[in-house]
XYZ file of C-alpha atoms in Angstrom:
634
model
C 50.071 24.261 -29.798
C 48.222 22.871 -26.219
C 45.387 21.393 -25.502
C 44.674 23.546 -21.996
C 40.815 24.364 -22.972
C 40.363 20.536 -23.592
C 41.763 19.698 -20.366
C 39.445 22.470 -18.775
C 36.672 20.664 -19.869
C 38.045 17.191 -19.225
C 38.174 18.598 -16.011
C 34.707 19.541 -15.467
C 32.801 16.500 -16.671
C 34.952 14.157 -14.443
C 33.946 16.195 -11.618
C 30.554 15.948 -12.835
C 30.907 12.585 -12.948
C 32.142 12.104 -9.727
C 29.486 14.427 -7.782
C 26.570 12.410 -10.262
C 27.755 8.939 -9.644
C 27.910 9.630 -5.652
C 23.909 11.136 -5.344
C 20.895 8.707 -5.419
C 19.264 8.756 -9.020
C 16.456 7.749 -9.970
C 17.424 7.493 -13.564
C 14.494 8.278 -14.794
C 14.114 9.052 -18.770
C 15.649 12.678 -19.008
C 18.706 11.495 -16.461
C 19.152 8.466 -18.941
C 19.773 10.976 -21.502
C 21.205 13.363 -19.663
C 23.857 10.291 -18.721
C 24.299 9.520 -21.833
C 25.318 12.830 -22.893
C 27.679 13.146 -19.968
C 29.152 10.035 -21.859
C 29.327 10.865 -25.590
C 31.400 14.310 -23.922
C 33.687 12.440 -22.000
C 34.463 10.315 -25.239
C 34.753 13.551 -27.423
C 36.958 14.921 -24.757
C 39.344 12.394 -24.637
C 39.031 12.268 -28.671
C 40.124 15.600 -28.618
C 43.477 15.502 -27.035
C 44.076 12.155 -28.634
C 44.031 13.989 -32.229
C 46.077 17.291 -30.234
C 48.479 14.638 -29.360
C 48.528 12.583 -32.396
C 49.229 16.192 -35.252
C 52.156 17.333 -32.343
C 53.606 14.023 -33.764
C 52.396 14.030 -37.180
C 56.053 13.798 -38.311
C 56.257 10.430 -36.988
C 52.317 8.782 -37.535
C 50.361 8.228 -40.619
C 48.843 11.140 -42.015
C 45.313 8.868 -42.551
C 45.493 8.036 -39.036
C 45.144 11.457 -38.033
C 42.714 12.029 -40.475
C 40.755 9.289 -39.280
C 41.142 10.667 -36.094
C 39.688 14.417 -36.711
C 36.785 13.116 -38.207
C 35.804 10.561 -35.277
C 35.965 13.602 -33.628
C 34.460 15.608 -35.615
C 31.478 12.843 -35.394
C 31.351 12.917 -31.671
C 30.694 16.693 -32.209
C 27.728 15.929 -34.452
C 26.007 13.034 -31.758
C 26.394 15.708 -29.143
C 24.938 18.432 -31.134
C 21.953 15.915 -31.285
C 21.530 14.637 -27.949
C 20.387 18.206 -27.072
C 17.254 17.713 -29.201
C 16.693 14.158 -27.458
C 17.439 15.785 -24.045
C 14.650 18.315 -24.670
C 11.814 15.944 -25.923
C 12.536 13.421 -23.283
C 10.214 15.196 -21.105
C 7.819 16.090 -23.296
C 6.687 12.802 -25.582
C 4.933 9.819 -24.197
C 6.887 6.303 -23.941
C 6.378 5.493 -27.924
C 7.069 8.434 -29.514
C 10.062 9.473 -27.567
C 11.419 5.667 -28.706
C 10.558 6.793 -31.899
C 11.915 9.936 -31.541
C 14.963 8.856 -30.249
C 16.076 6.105 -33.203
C 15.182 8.222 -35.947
C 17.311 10.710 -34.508
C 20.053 8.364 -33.874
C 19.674 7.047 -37.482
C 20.411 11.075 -38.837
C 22.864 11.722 -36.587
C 24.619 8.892 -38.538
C 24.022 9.515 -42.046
C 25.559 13.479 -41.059
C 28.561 12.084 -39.458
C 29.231 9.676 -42.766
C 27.835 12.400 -44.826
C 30.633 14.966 -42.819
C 33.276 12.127 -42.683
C 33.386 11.407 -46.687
C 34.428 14.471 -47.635
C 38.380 15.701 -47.326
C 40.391 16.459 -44.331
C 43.646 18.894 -43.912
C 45.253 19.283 -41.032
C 47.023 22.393 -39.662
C 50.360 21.483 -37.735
C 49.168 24.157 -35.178
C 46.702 21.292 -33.948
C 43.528 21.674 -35.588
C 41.928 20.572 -38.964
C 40.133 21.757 -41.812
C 38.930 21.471 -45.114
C 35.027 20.375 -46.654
C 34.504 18.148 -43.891
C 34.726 20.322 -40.962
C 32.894 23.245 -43.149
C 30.273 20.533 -43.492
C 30.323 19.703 -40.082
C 29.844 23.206 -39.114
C 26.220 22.781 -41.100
C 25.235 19.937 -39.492
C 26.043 21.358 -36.333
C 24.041 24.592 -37.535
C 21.073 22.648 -38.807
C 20.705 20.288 -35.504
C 20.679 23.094 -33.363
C 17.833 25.161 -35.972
C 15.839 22.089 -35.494
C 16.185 21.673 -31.678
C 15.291 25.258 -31.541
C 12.000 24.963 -33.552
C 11.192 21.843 -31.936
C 11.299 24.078 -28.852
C 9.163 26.624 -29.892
C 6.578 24.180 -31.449
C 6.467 22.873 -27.757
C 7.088 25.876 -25.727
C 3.959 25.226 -23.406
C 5.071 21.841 -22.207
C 8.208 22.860 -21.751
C 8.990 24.502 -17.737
C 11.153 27.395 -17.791
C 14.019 26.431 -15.950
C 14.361 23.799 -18.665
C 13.346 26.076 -21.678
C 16.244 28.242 -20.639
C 18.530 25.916 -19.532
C 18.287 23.973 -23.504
C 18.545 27.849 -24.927
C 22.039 28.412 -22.908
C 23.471 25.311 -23.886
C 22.926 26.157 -27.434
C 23.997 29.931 -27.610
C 27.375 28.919 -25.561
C 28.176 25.969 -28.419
C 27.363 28.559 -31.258
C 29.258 31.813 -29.490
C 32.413 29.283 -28.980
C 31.802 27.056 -32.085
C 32.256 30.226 -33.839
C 34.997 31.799 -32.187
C 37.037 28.127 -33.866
C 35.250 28.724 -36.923
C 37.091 32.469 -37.439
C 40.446 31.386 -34.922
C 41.123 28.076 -35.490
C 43.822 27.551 -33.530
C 41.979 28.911 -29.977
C 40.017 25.143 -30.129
C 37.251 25.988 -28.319
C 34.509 22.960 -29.742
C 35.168 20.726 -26.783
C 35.093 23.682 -24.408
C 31.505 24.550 -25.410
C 30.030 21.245 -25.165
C 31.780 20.673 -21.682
C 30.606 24.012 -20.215
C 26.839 22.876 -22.047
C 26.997 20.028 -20.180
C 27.903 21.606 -16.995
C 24.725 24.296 -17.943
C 22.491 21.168 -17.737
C 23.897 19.693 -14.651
C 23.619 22.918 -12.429
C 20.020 23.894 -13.679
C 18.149 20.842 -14.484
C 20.336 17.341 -13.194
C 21.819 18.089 -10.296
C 21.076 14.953 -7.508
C 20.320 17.638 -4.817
C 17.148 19.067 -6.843
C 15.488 15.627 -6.535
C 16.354 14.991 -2.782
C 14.779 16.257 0.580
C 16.716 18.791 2.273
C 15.761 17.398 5.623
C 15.581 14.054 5.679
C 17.890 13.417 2.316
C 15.337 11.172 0.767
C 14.038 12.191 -2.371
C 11.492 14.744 -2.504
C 7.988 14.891 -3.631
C 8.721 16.739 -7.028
C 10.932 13.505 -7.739
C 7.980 11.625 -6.611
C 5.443 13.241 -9.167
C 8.244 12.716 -11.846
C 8.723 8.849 -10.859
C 5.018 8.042 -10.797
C 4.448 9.754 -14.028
C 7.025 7.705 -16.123
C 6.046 4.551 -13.954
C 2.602 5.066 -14.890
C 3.431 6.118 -18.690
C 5.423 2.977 -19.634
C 2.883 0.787 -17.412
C 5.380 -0.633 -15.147
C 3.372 -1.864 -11.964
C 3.738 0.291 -8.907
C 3.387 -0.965 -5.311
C 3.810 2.014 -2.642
C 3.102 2.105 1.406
C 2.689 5.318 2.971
C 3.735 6.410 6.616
C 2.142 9.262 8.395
C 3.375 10.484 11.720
C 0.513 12.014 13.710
C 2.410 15.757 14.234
C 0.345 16.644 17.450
C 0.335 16.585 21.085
C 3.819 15.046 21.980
C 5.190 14.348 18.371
C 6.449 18.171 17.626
C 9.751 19.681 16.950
C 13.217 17.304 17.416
C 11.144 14.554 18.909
C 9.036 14.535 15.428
C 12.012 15.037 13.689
C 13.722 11.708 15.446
C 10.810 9.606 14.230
C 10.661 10.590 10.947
C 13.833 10.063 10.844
C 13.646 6.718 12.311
C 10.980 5.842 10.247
C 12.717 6.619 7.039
C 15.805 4.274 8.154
C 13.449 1.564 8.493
C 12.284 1.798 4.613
C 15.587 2.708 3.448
C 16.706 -1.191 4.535
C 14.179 -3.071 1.966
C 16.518 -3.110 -1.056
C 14.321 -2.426 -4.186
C 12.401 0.670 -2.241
C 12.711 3.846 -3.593
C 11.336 6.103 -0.380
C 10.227 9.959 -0.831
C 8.693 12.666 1.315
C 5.210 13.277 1.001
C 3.299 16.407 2.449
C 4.220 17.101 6.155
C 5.448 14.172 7.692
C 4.433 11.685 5.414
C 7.080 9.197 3.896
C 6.158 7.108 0.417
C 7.821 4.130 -0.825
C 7.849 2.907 -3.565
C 8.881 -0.920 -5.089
C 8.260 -2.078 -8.654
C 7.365 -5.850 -6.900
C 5.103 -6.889 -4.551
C 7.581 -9.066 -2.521
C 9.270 -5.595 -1.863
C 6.421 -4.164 -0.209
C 5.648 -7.302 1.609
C 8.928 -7.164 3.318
C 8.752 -3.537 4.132
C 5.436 -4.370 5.654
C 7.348 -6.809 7.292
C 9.967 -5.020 8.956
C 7.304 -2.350 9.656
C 5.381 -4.319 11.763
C 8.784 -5.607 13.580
C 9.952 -2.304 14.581
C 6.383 -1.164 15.757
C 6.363 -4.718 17.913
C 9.564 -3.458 19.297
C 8.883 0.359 20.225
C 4.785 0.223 20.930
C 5.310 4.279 20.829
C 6.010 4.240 17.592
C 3.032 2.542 16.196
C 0.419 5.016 17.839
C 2.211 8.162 16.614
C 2.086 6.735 13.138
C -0.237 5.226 10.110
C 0.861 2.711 7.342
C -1.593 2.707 4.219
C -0.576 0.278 1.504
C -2.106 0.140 -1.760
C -0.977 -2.162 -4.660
C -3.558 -0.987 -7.340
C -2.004 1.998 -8.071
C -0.975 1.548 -11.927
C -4.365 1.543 -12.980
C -4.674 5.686 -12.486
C -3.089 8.158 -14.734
C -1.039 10.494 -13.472
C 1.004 10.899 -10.372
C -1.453 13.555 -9.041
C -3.842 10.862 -9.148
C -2.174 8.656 -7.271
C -1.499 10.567 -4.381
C -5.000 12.086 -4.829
C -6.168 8.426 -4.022
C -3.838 8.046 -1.238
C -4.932 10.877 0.547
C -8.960 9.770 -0.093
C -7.306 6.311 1.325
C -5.950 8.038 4.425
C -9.562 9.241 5.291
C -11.054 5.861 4.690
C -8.431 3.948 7.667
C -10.178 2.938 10.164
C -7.272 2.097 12.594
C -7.723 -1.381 13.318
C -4.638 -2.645 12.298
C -0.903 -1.067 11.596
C -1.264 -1.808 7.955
C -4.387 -0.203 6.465
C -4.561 -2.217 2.568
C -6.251 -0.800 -0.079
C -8.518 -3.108 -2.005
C -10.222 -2.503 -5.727
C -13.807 -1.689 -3.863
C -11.828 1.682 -2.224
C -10.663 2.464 -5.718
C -14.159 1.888 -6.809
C -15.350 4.533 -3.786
C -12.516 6.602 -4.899
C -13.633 6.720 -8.563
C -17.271 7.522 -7.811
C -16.057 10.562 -4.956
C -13.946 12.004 -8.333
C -17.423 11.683 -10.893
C -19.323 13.453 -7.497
C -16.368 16.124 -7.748
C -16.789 16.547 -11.444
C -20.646 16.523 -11.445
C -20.495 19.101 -8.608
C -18.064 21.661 -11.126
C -20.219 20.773 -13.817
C -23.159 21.322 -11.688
C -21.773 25.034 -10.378
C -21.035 25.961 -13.791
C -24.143 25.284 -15.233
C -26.432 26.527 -12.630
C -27.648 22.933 -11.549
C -27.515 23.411 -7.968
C -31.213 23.698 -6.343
C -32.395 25.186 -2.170
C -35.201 22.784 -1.512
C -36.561 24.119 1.786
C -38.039 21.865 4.762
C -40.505 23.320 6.849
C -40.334 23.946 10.340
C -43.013 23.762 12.703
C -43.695 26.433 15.596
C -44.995 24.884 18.683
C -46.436 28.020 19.874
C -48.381 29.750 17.018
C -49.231 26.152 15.602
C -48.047 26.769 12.185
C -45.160 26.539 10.277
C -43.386 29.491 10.557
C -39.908 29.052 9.171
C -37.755 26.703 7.098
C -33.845 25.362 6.391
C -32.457 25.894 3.009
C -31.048 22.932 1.933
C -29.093 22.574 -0.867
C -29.348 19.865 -4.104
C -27.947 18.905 -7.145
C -30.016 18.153 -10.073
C -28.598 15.762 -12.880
C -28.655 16.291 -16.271
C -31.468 13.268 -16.493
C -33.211 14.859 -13.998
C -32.102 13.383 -10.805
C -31.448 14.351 -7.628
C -28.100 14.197 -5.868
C -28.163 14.643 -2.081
C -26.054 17.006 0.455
C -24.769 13.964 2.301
C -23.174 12.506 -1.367
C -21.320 15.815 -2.441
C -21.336 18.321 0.333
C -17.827 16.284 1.693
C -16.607 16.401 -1.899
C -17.124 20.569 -1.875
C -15.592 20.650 1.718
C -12.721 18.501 0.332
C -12.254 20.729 -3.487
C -13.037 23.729 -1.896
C -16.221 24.931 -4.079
C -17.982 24.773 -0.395
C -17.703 28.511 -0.059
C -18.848 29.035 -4.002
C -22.050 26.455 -2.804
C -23.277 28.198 0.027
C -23.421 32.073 -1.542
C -25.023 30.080 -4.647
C -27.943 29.030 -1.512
C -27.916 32.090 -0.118
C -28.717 34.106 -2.968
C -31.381 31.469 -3.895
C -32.847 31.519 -0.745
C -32.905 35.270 -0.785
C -34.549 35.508 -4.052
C -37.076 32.914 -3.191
C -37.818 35.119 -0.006
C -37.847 38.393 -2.460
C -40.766 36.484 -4.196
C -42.669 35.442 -0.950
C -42.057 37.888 1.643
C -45.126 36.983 3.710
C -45.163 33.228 3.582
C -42.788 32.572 6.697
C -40.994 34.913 9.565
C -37.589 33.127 8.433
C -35.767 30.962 6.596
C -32.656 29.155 8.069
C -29.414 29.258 5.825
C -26.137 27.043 6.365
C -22.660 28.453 6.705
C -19.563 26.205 6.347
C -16.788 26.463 8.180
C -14.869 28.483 4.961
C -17.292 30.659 5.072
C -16.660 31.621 8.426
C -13.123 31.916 7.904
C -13.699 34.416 5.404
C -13.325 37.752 6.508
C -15.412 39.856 3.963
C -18.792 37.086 4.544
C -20.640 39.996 5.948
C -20.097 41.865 3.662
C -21.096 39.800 0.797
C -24.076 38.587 2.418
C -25.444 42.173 2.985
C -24.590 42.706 -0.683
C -27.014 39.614 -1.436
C -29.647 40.304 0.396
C -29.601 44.542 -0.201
C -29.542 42.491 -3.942
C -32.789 41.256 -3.146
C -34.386 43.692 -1.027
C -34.429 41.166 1.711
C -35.589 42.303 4.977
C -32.816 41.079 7.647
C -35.001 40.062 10.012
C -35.942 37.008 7.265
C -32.671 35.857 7.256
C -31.200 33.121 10.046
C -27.797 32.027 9.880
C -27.323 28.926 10.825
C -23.430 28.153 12.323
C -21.647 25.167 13.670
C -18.791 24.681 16.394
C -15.202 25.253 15.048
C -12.000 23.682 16.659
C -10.021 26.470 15.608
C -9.633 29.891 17.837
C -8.581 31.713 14.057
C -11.768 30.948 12.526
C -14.191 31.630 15.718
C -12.857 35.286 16.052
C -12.931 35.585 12.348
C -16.802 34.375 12.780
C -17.141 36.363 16.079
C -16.314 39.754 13.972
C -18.646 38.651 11.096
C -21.430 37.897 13.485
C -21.057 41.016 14.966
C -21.849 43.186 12.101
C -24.315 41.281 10.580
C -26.274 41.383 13.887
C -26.147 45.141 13.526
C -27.754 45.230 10.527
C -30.429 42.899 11.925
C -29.532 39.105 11.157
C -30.138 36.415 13.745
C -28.072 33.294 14.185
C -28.839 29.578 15.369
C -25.884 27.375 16.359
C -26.629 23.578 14.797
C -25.888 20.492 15.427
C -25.910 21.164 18.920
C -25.126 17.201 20.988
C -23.135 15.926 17.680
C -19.618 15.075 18.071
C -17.879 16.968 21.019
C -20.217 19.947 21.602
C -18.908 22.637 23.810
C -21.402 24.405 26.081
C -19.260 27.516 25.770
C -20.642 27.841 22.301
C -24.025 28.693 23.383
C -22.366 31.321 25.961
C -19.980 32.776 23.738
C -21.481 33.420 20.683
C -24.549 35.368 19.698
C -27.292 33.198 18.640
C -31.041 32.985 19.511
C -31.938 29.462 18.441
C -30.470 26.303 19.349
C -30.395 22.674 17.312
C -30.530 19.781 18.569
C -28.432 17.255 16.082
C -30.797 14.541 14.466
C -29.104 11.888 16.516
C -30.071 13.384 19.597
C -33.266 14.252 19.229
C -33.238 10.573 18.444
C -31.424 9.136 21.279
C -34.234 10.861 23.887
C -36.333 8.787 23.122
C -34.105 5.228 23.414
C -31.741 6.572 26.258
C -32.999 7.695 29.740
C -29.453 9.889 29.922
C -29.916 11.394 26.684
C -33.949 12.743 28.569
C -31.709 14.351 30.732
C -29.054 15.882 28.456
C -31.674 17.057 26.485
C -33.848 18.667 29.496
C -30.591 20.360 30.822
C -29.969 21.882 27.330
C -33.741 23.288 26.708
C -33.470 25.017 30.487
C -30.422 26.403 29.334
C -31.469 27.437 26.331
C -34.555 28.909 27.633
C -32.658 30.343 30.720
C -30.322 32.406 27.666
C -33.757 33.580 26.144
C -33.169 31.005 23.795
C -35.582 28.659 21.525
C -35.086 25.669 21.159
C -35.356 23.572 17.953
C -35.398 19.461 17.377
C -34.559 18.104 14.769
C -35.414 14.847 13.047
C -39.235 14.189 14.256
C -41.467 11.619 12.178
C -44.094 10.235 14.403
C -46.890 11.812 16.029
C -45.800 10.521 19.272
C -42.243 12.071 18.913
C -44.167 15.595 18.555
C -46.073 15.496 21.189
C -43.066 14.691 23.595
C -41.104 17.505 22.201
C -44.239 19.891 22.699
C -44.179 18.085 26.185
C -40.561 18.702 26.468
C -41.403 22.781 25.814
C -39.214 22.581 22.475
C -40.469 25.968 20.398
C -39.984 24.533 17.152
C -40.076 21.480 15.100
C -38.356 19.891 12.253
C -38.666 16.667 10.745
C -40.434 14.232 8.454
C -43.330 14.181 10.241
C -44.077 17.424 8.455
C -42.667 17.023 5.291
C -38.735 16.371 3.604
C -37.244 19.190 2.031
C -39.362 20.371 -0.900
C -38.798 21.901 -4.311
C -39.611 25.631 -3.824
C -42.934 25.430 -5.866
C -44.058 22.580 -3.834
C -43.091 24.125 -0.425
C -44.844 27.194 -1.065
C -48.266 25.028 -1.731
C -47.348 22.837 1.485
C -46.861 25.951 3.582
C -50.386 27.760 2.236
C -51.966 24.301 2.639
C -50.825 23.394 6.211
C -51.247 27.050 7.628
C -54.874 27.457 5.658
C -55.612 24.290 7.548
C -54.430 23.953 11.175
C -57.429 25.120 12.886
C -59.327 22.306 11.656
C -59.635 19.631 13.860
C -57.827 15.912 12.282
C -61.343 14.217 12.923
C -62.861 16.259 10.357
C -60.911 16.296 7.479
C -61.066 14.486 4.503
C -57.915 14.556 3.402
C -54.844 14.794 5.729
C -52.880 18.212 4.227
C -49.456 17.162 4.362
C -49.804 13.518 3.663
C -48.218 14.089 0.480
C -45.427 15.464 1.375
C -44.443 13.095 3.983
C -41.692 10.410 2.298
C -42.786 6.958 1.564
C-alpha cells in the first residue's frame, strides 16, 4: 500500500500554487473560482494521504476515525466534482444569477455529501474504502458531471472554445481515472484525476501569462476587456487615464520602446492602479477611486515637468464617467472618440459628461447611418454648377443625404465622419454612384456632367474601376457624363493604388477633378502628377479671396496654373452677386455655390436646371419673377 499517485498530485498543485501566487492577478470572477478550486484540491489532497496514513495504522486508531476520515474525503471529492459546474458558468451569468447560481449549488453539493456520508463505510487494509457510501458517491460524482455537461451544451454559444474544451478534458480525465478506482481499487487514482483537472485548467484557461503583455509585462488588452466587463457588470465605479505615445518621427524602435517603458513604471507606482496595454502604444490604467487617478495624474504631470521630451511625444486622456456604458468595448470605443476630441492644451485632456453626451449622439448617427444603408434611406441631392462660358448650368456635384424615418434630413457634415470612422464610407459612395448614374440614365441631356465623390477607401481599393464601369455599363451611362471627383492622400500606397485606377477608367473615357484644392496642406504636385482636368478651389478659399489680399494672389497663381495645364478651374462656395462677378473677373470657368441654388432633391433640380437654362437669355430687368429665387436658402 503507498500513496505515490497522491503525492504526484500533491506535487502539481503546490507548484501551481507557487507559479499562481507569484503572477499579477486580477482575480477577477472565474480566477476566484478557479482559486478556490485550487483550494478545495489541495485540502482533498492532503485528506487523501491523511486517510492512506491513518488505514496503514488501522491496528492502532479507531476504526470510526478512519471512517470519518474516508468520507470527509469522499466529500471533498463531491465539492470538487461541483466546482467544475461553477467554474463553467462563472463566465457566462451576469452578477445575480451567478450568486444565485453559486449558493444553490453550494447548498446540493451539501445535502450529496450528507446524503453520501450517512450511508456505511468498509475499509480495505490495502488503503482504500468501500461499501454504499462510496457506490453512492460514485453517483453523485456521475450526476454532477451529467449536469455540468448539459449545462454546457444548453450554453454552448457563450461559451469560447478554448474554455468549452478545456471544461470537457477535465471531465473525461476524472471519469477515465475515477473509473479505473471504481474496477481496481487499490491503484487510487481519485485524487490523481482531480489534480491533473486542475492542472488542465491552469495551462489552458488560468495561467498569469495569458492575461499579461509579452512586451512590456503589464497586463494585456484581452485582460482589459475582461476587467471592464465585470467592473461594469457588478457596477463598481471605474476611473481610467490613458497614455498615448506619438510613434512617429523620432519615437520609433528601442527609443519608443524606452518610453513606453518608462511610462508604464510611472503608473505602476500609484498603488491601487491596475495598468494594461491598449492598441499600439497606448497604456490604460485603471483605479476603482478617484483619489487613485488623481495621484497618477499627479505624478504624471511631475515626471513630464522633469523630462519636457516626454510630454510632447505623449497624450494623457482621463475620463471618470466611464461606469455609465455597458460593455468594455464601449468604453474603449469612447476613449478612442475622446482621443479625437483633445485639443492639446494641457497634459491632462478630462473628459466631462457633455463629451459623453457628443459621444452618445456620434453612436445614434452610426446606428441611423446602418439603419439608413439597410433600408435604402440614403438620398444624391445634386447642386448645380454654373459655366462661366456657355452661361448656363452645365454640370452638378452629387451629394449625398440621409433621410429620417420622420422625414428629415441628416447632412454629410453630421455622418460622413461617422462612415469614414465605421467603415460603411466605401458601401456610401457606390450607393451615390449608382444613384447618380441612374438619375443620369433618366436625363441624359439635361447636363454635360455630373461630379461624383470618392473617399479615400475607395481609392485604396484596387477593383474601384472595375466596379464603377460595372455601374455605369449598369446604366448605360455614357463615360463622358461621369466626373470623378478625388482628394489629396498622405499615403504613397493609396496614390499608386488611385494612380492605376485612374488610369483605366480614363481609358474608357472618365474625367477626374481633384477637390478641395487650398484646404489643409495642399501639394502642388497633385495637380502635376495626377490626371485630372478640373480643379476646386476649397470653400474656405474661395472665401478668403475676398478678405485676404494674399489669398488674391494664391488664388491667381493657381487659376494660371490651372489654365497653363489646360485645366478649368472651379470655385466653390459663391452666394452674392458680387462674388460672381469677381470670379468671372478672375477667368474661373465654373461656378458653384448658393448663389445658384443648395443641393436639391433630384425632382427639384431637374425643374431648377430646365428653369434657369430656359431662362438665361433674358435680361434680369425684365423678368417678373427671378428663376432661381426659390431655390436659393433662406
Amino acid at each position: 500500500m503507498s500513496f505515490q499517485y497522491q503525492i504526484c498530485g500533491l506535487i502539481i498543485i503546490v507548484l501551481i500554487h507557487v507559479i499562481y501566487s507569484t503572477h499579477k492577478r486580477l482575480m477577477l470572477r472565474s480566477e476566484r473560482v478557479f482559486s478556490r478550486a485550487l483550494r478545495i484540491t489541495t485540502g482533498m489532497l492532503i485528506l487523501d494521504i491523511l486517510k492512506v496514513l491513518a488505514i496503514q495504522n488501522m491496528d492502532t486508531l479507531p476504526l470510526n476515525m478512519i471512517k470519518g476520515m474516508s468520507k470527509i474525503y469522499e466529500g471533498s471529492i463531491i465539492l470538487c466534482s461541483g466546482t467544475v459546474l461553477i467554474y463553467l458558468m462563472a463566465n457566462i451569468l451576469k452578477k445575480e444569477a451567478y450568486n444565485d447560481l453559486n449558493k444553490t449549488t453550494l447548498a446540493v453539493l451539501l445535502a450529496e455529501i450528507v446524503l453520501a456520508a450517512v450511508h456505511t463505510t468498509h475499509i480495505d487494509p490495502r488503503g482504500f474504502s468501500y461499501g454504499p457510501a462510496i457506490n453512492v458517491g460514485y453517483v453523485i460524482v456521475g450526476v454532477n458531471f451529467l449536469v455540468t455537461l448539459f449545462f454546457l451544451i444548453k450554453n454552448i454559444e457563450k461559451v469560447e472554445r478554448r474554455r468549452r474544451f478545456g471544461i470537457l478534458l477535465w471531465i473525461a480525465m476524472w471519469v477515465a481515472l475515477v473509473l479505473t478506482q471504481r474496477y481496481v481499487p487499490h491503484i487510487m487514482l481519485s485524487s490523481l484525476a482531480v489534480a491533473l483537472g486542475v492542472l488542465i485548467l491552469f495551462v489552458l484557461l488560468e495561467k498569469p501569462e495569458s492575461k499579461l503583455d509579452k512586451e512590456y509585462g503589464c497586463f494585456n488588452y484581452f485582460a482589459l476587456l475582461n476587467y471592464l466587463d465585470e467592473m461594469l457588470e457588478i457596477k463598481a465605479p471605474i476611473h481610467l487615464m490613458s497614455v498615448s505615445l506619438k510613434s512617429s518621427g523620432t519615437l520609433t524602435g528601442a527609443a519608443l520602446y524606452k518610453e513606453a517603458s518608462h511610462a508604464l513604471s510611472v503608473m505602476e507606482r500609484i498603488p491601487g492602479v491596475w495598468v494594461f496595454r491598449g492598441i499600439g502604444q497606448d497604456f490604460i490604467a485603471i483605479a476603482r477611486t478617484k483619489e487613485a487617478i488623481d495621484d497618477l495624474g499627479k505624478e504624471l504631470e511631475r515626471e513630464a515637468a522633469l523630462i519636457p521630451y516626454i510630454s510632447k511625444l505623449a497624450r494623457f486622456v482621463r475620463s471618470d464617467n466611464c461606469s455609465i456604458f455597458n460593455n468594455a468595448v464601449e468604453v474603449l470605443s469612447f476613449l478612442s472618440f475622446a482621443k479625437t476630441c483633445d485639443n492639446e492644451k494641457s497634459r491632462i485632456f478630462t473628459t466631462n459628461d457633455s463629451l459623453v453626451e457628443a459621444y452618445h449622439n456620434r453612436k445614434q448617427l452610426e446606428i441611423e447611418l446602418n439603419n439608413a444603408l439597410i433600408e435604402n434611406r440614403i438620398e444624391t441631392f445634386i447642386q448645380p454648377i454654373y459655366s462661366v462660358h456657355d452661361k448656363r448650368i452645365s454640370s452638378g456635384e452629387a451629394l449625398a443625404r440621409i433621410r429620417t424615418r420622420d422625414g428629415k434630413i441628416l447632412m454629410p457634415s453630421d455622418f460622413i465622419p461617422v462612415a469614414e470612422q465605421n467603415g460603411s464610407i466605401s458601401e456610401l459612395g457606390y450607393k451615390i454612384f449608382e444613384q447618380t448614374c441612374e438619375f443620369i440614365s433618366k436625363n441624359m441631356d439635361l447636363l454635360d456632367y455630373i461630379e461624383i465623390n470618392l473617399s479615400v477607401v475607395q481609392c485604396e481599393d484596387e477593383g474601384l474601376s472595375q466596379k464603377l464601369i460595372e455601374i455605369m455599363d449598369r446604366y448605360h451611362v455614357p463615360p463622358q457624363k461621369i466626373n470623378l471627383e478625388i482628394t489629396e492622400t498622405a499615403s504613397i500606397v493609396t496614390k499608386q493604388k488611385l494612380l492605376k485606377n485612374m488610369e483605366r477608367m480614363l481609358e474608357h473615357g472618365v474625367t477626374f477633378s481633384l477637390d478641395d484644392f487650398g484646404k489643409g496642406e495642399s501639394n502642388l504636385m497633385y495637380m502635376v502628377d495626377m490626371p485630372v482636368s478640373i480643379v476646386k478651389l476649397d470653400f474656405d478659399m474661395s472665401k478668403s479671396y475676398f478678405k485676404n489680399d494674399k489669398a488674391k494672389y494664391v488664388v491667381n497663381a493657381v487659376e494660371g496654373m490651372s489654365h497653363g495645364l489646360n485645366m478649368k478651374l472651379v470655385a466653390e462656395g459663391i452666394e452674392t452677386e458680387e462674388e460672381l462677378r469677381a470670379m468671372e473677373k478672375q477667368r474661373v470657368d465654373y461656378i458653384q455655390g448658393y448663389y445658384f441654388s443648395r443641393p436639391l432633391p433630384q425632382d427639384e433640380f431637374v425643374d431648377f436646371v430646365q428653369n434657369y437654362n430656359a431662362n438665361r437669355d433674358m435680361e434680369a430687368g425684365n423678368e417678373k419673377e427671378d428663376p432661381i429665387e426659390k431655390f436659393r436658402p433662406a
